[in-house]
Short mmCIF file of C-alpha atoms in Angstrom, two decimals:
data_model
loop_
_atom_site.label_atom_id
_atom_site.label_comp_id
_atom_site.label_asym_id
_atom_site.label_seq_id
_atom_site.Cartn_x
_atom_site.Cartn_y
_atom_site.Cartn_z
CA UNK A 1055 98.06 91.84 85.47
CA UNK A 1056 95.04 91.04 87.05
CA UNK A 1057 93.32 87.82 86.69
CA UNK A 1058 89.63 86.27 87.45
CA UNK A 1059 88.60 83.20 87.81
CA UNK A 1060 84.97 82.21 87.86
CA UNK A 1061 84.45 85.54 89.75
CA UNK A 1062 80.58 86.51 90.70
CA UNK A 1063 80.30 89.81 92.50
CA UNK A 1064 76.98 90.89 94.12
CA UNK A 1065 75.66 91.64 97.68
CA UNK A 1066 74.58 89.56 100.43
CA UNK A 1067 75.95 86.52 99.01
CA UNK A 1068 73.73 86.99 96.17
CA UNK A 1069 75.27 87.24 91.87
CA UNK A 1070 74.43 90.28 90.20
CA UNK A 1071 76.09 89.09 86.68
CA UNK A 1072 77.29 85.90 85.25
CA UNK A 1073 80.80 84.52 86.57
CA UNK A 1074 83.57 86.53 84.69
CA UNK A 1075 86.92 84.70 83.53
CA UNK A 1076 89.75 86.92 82.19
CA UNK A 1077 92.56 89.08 82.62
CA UNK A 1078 93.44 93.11 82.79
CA UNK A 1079 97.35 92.64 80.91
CA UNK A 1080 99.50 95.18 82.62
CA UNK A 1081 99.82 98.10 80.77
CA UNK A 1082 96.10 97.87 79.39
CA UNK A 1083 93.18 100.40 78.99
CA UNK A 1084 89.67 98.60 79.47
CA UNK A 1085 86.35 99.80 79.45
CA UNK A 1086 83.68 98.07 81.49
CA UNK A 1087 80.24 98.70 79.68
CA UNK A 1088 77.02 96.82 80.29
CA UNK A 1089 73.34 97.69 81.53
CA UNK A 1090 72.30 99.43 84.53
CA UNK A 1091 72.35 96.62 87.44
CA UNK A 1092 74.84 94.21 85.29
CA UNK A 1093 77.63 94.65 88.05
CA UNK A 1094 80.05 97.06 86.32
CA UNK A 1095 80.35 98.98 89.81
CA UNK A 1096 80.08 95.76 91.98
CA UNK A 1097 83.23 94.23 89.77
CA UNK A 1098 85.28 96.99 89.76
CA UNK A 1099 84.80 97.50 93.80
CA UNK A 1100 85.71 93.93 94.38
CA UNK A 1101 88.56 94.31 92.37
CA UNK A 1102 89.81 97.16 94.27
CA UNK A 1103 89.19 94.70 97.47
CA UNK A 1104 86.59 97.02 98.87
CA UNK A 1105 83.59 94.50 98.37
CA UNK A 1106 83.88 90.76 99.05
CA UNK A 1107 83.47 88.17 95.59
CA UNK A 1108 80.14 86.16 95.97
CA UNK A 1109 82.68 83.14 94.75
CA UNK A 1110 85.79 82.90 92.63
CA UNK A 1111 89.23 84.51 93.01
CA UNK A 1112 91.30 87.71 91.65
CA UNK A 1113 94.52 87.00 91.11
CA UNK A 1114 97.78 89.85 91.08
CA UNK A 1115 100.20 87.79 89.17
CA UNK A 1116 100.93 85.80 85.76
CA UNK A 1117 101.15 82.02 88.16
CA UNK A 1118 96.92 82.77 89.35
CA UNK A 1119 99.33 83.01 92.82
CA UNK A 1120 97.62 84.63 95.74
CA UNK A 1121 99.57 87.53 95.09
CA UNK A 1122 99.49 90.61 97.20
CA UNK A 1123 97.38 93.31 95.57
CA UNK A 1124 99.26 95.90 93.67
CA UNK A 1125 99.12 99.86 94.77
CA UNK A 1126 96.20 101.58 93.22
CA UNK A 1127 94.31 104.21 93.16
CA UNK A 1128 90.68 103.58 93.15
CA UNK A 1129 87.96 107.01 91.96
CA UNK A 1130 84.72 106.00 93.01
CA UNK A 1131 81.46 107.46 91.61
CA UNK A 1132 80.64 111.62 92.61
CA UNK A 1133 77.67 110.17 94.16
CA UNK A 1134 79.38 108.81 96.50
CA UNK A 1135 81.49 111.13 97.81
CA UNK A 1136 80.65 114.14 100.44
CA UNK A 1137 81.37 117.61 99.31
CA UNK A 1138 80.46 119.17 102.28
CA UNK A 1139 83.50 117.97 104.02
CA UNK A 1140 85.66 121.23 104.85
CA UNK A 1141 89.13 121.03 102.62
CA UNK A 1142 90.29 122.91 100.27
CA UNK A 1143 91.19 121.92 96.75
CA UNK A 1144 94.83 121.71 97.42
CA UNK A 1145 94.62 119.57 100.51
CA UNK A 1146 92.38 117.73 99.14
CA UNK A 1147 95.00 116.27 96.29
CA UNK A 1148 97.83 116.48 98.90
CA UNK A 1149 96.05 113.23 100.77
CA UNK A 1150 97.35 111.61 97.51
CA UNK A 1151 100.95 111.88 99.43
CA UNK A 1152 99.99 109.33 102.49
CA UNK A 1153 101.66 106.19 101.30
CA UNK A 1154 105.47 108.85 101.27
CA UNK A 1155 104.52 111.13 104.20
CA UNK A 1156 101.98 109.03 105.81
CA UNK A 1157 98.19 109.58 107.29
CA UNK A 1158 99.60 112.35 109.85
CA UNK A 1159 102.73 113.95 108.34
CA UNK A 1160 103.13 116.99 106.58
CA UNK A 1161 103.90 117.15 102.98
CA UNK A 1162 107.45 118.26 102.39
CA UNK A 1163 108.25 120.48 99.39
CA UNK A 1164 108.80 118.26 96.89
CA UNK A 1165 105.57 116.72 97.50
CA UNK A 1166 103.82 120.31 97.32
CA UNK A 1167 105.20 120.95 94.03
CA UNK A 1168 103.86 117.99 92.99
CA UNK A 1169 100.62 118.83 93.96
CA UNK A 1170 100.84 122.29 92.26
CA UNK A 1171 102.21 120.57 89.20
CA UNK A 1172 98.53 118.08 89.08
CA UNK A 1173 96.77 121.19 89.52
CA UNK A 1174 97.98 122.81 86.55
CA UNK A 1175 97.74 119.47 84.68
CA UNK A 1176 94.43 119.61 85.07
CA UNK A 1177 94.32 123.38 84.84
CA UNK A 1178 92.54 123.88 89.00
CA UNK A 1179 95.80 125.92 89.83
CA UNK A 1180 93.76 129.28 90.59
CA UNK A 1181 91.27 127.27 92.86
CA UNK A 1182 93.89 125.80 94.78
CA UNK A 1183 92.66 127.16 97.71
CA UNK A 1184 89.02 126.76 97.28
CA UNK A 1185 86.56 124.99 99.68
CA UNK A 1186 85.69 121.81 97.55
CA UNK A 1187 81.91 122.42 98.28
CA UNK A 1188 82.35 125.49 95.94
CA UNK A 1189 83.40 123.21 92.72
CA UNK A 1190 80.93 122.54 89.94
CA UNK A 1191 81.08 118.91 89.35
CA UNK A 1192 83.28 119.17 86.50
CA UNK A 1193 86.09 121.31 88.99
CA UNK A 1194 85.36 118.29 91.57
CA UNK A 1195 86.38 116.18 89.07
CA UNK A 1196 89.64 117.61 87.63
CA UNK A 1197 90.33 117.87 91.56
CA UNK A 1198 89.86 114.21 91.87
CA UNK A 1199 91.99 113.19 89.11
CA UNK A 1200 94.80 115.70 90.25
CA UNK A 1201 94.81 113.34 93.28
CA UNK A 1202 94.87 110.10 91.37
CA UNK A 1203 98.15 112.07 89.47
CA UNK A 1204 99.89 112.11 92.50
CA UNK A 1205 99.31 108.25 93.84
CA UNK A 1206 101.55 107.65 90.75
CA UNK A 1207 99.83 104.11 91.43
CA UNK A 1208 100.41 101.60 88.62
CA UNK A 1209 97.02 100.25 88.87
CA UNK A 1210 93.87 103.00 88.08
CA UNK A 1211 90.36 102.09 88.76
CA UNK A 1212 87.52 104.56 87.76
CA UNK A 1213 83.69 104.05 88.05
CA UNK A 1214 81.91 106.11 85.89
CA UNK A 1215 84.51 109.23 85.89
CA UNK A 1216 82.39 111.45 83.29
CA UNK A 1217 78.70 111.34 84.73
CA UNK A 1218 77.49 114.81 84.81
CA UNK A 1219 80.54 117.17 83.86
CA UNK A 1220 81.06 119.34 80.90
CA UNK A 1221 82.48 118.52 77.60
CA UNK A 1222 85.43 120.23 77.98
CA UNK A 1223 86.42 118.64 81.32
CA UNK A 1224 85.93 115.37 79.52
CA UNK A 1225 88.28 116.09 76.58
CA UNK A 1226 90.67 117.00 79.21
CA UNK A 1227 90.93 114.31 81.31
CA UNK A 1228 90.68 111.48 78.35
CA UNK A 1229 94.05 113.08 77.79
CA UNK A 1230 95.58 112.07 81.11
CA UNK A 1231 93.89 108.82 80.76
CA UNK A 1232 95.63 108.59 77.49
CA UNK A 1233 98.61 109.82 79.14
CA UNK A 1234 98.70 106.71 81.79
CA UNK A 1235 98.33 104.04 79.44
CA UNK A 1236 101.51 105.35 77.38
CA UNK A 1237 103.05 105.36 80.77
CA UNK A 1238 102.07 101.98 81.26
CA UNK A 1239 99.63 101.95 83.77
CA UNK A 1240 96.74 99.46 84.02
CA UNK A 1241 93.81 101.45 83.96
CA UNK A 1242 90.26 100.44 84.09
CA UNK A 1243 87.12 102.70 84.07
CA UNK A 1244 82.97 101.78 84.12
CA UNK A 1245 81.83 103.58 80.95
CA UNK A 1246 78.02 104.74 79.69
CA UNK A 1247 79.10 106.17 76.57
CA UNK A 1248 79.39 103.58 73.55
CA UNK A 1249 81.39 106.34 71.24
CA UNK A 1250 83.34 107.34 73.58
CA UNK A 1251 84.63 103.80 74.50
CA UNK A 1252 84.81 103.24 70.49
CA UNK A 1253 86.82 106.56 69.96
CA UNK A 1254 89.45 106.02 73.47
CA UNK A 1255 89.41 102.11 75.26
CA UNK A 1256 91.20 99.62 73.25
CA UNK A 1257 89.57 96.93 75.43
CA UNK A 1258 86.42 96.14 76.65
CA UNK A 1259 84.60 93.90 79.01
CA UNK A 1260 81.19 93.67 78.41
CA UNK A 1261 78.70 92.54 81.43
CA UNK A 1262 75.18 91.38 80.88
CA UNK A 1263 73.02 89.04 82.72
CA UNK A 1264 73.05 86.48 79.81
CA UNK A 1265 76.47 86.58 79.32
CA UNK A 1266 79.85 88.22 79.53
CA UNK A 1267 81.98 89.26 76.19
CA UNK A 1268 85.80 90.63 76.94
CA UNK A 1269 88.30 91.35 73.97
CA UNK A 1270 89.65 93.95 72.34
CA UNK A 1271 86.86 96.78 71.70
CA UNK A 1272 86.32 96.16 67.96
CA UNK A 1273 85.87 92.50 68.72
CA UNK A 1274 83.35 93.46 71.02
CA UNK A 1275 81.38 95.91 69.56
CA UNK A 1276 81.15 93.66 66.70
CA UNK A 1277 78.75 91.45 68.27
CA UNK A 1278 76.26 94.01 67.95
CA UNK A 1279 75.28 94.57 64.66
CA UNK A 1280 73.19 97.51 65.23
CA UNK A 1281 75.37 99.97 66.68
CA UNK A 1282 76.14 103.17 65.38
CA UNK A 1283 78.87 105.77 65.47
CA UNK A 1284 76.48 108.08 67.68
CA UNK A 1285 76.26 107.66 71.32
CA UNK A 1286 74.25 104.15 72.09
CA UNK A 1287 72.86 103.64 75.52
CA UNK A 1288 74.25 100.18 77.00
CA UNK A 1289 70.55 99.18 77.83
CA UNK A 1290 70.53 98.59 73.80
CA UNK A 1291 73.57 96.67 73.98
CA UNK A 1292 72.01 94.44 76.36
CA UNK A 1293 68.89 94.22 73.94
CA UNK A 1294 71.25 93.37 71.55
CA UNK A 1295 72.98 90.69 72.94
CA UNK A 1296 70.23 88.53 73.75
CA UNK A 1297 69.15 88.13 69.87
CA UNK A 1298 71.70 88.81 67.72
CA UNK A 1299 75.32 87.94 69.48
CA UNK A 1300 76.44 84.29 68.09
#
């Protein structure tokens, strides 16, 4: 599990949301949901111990022990990544070997038939060999998570994994989502889409400027009397929770 204790996360020493207090239980699937600039991104890159907290602690263990973190594999945002680097799709989710063959070794066969196996998971098996400058954003995608399939990392961290692909590509890789939480995995993902989190994340964390709700998703969603079934923005959540959440 992963606790927090009176965690602020920002830049520059300076809080982008209010202090968070909680835990991810092992084995759970939470959403992360709040307005644009509440610190859904920030939290989730602290967590992942690539950003520094502005004050508070994370925590690895049930004792709030300064555990060390667990392995995990971390998916940041497409925007951040650079496509014009020169690798093809299949090397690309063979770097998710390093921690067995290590930053310089080759891959030995097993490994590559892992690789081919994540490929067909995600059905990128006849672009294995592809430049990944050539993918559409939805390809880049399925790549991506073929490489978080082979960190078999018990700890999954995703920032906003369906900005900008297609619908299909979505339904496809909610199912391996789906498929790591039966697994047991700890998985944790920055969401937009209100349905979506509804229909798929049993938990939620909810990040606002006012305040912070975290529970299961129907709990909630239920402080927002004005939601619909239909796709809701999280900028109306926010609305929301300054007027009608008890």
């Amino acid at each position: 599990m992963i606790s927090v204790k009176q965690l602020s996360v920002g830049y520059d020493r300076r809080a982008v949301a209010m202090p968070v207090d909680g835990c991810f239980v092992a084995g759970s699937l939470t959403a992360i949901i709040g307005a644009n600039g509440a610190g859904k991104s920030t939290l989730l890159k602290t967590l992942a111990g690539l950003q520094t907290a502005v004050a508070g602690n994370v925590f690895f263990d049930e004792k709030g022990s300064a555990a060390k973190r667990p392995r995990m594999a971390y998916l940041p945002q497409q925007a951040e990544l650079d496509r014009a680097f020169p690798i093809s799709v299949f090397d690309l989710v063979a770097m998710g070997c390093w921690p067995q063959s290590g930053l310089f070794g080759g891959i030995s066969r097993q490994s590559a038939g892992q690789v081919a196996e994540a490929l067909d998971t995600v059905g990128m098996n006849a672009m294995a060999h592809s430049p990944v400058g050539d993918l559409s954003g939805g390809q880049l995608q399925r790549t991506l998570f073929a490489r978080l399939l082979i960190q078999q990392a018990p700890l999954i961290m995703l920032d906003e994994p369906f900005t900008g692909i297609d619908s299909q590509t979505i339904e496809l890789l909610l199912k391996v989502i789906a498929q790591w939480h039966r697994e047991g995995k700890t998985v944790i993902a920055v969401l937009h889409d209100i349905s979506m989190v509804a229909r798929h994340f049993p938990q939620v964390l909810y990040l606002s400027a006012e305040r912070n709700i975290w529970g299961s998703t129907d709990h909630v969603l239920n402080h927002f009397p004005n939601r619909t079934h239909a796709c809701v923005s999280t900028e109306t959540f926010s609305l929301a929770a300054g007027v009608t959440a008890p």
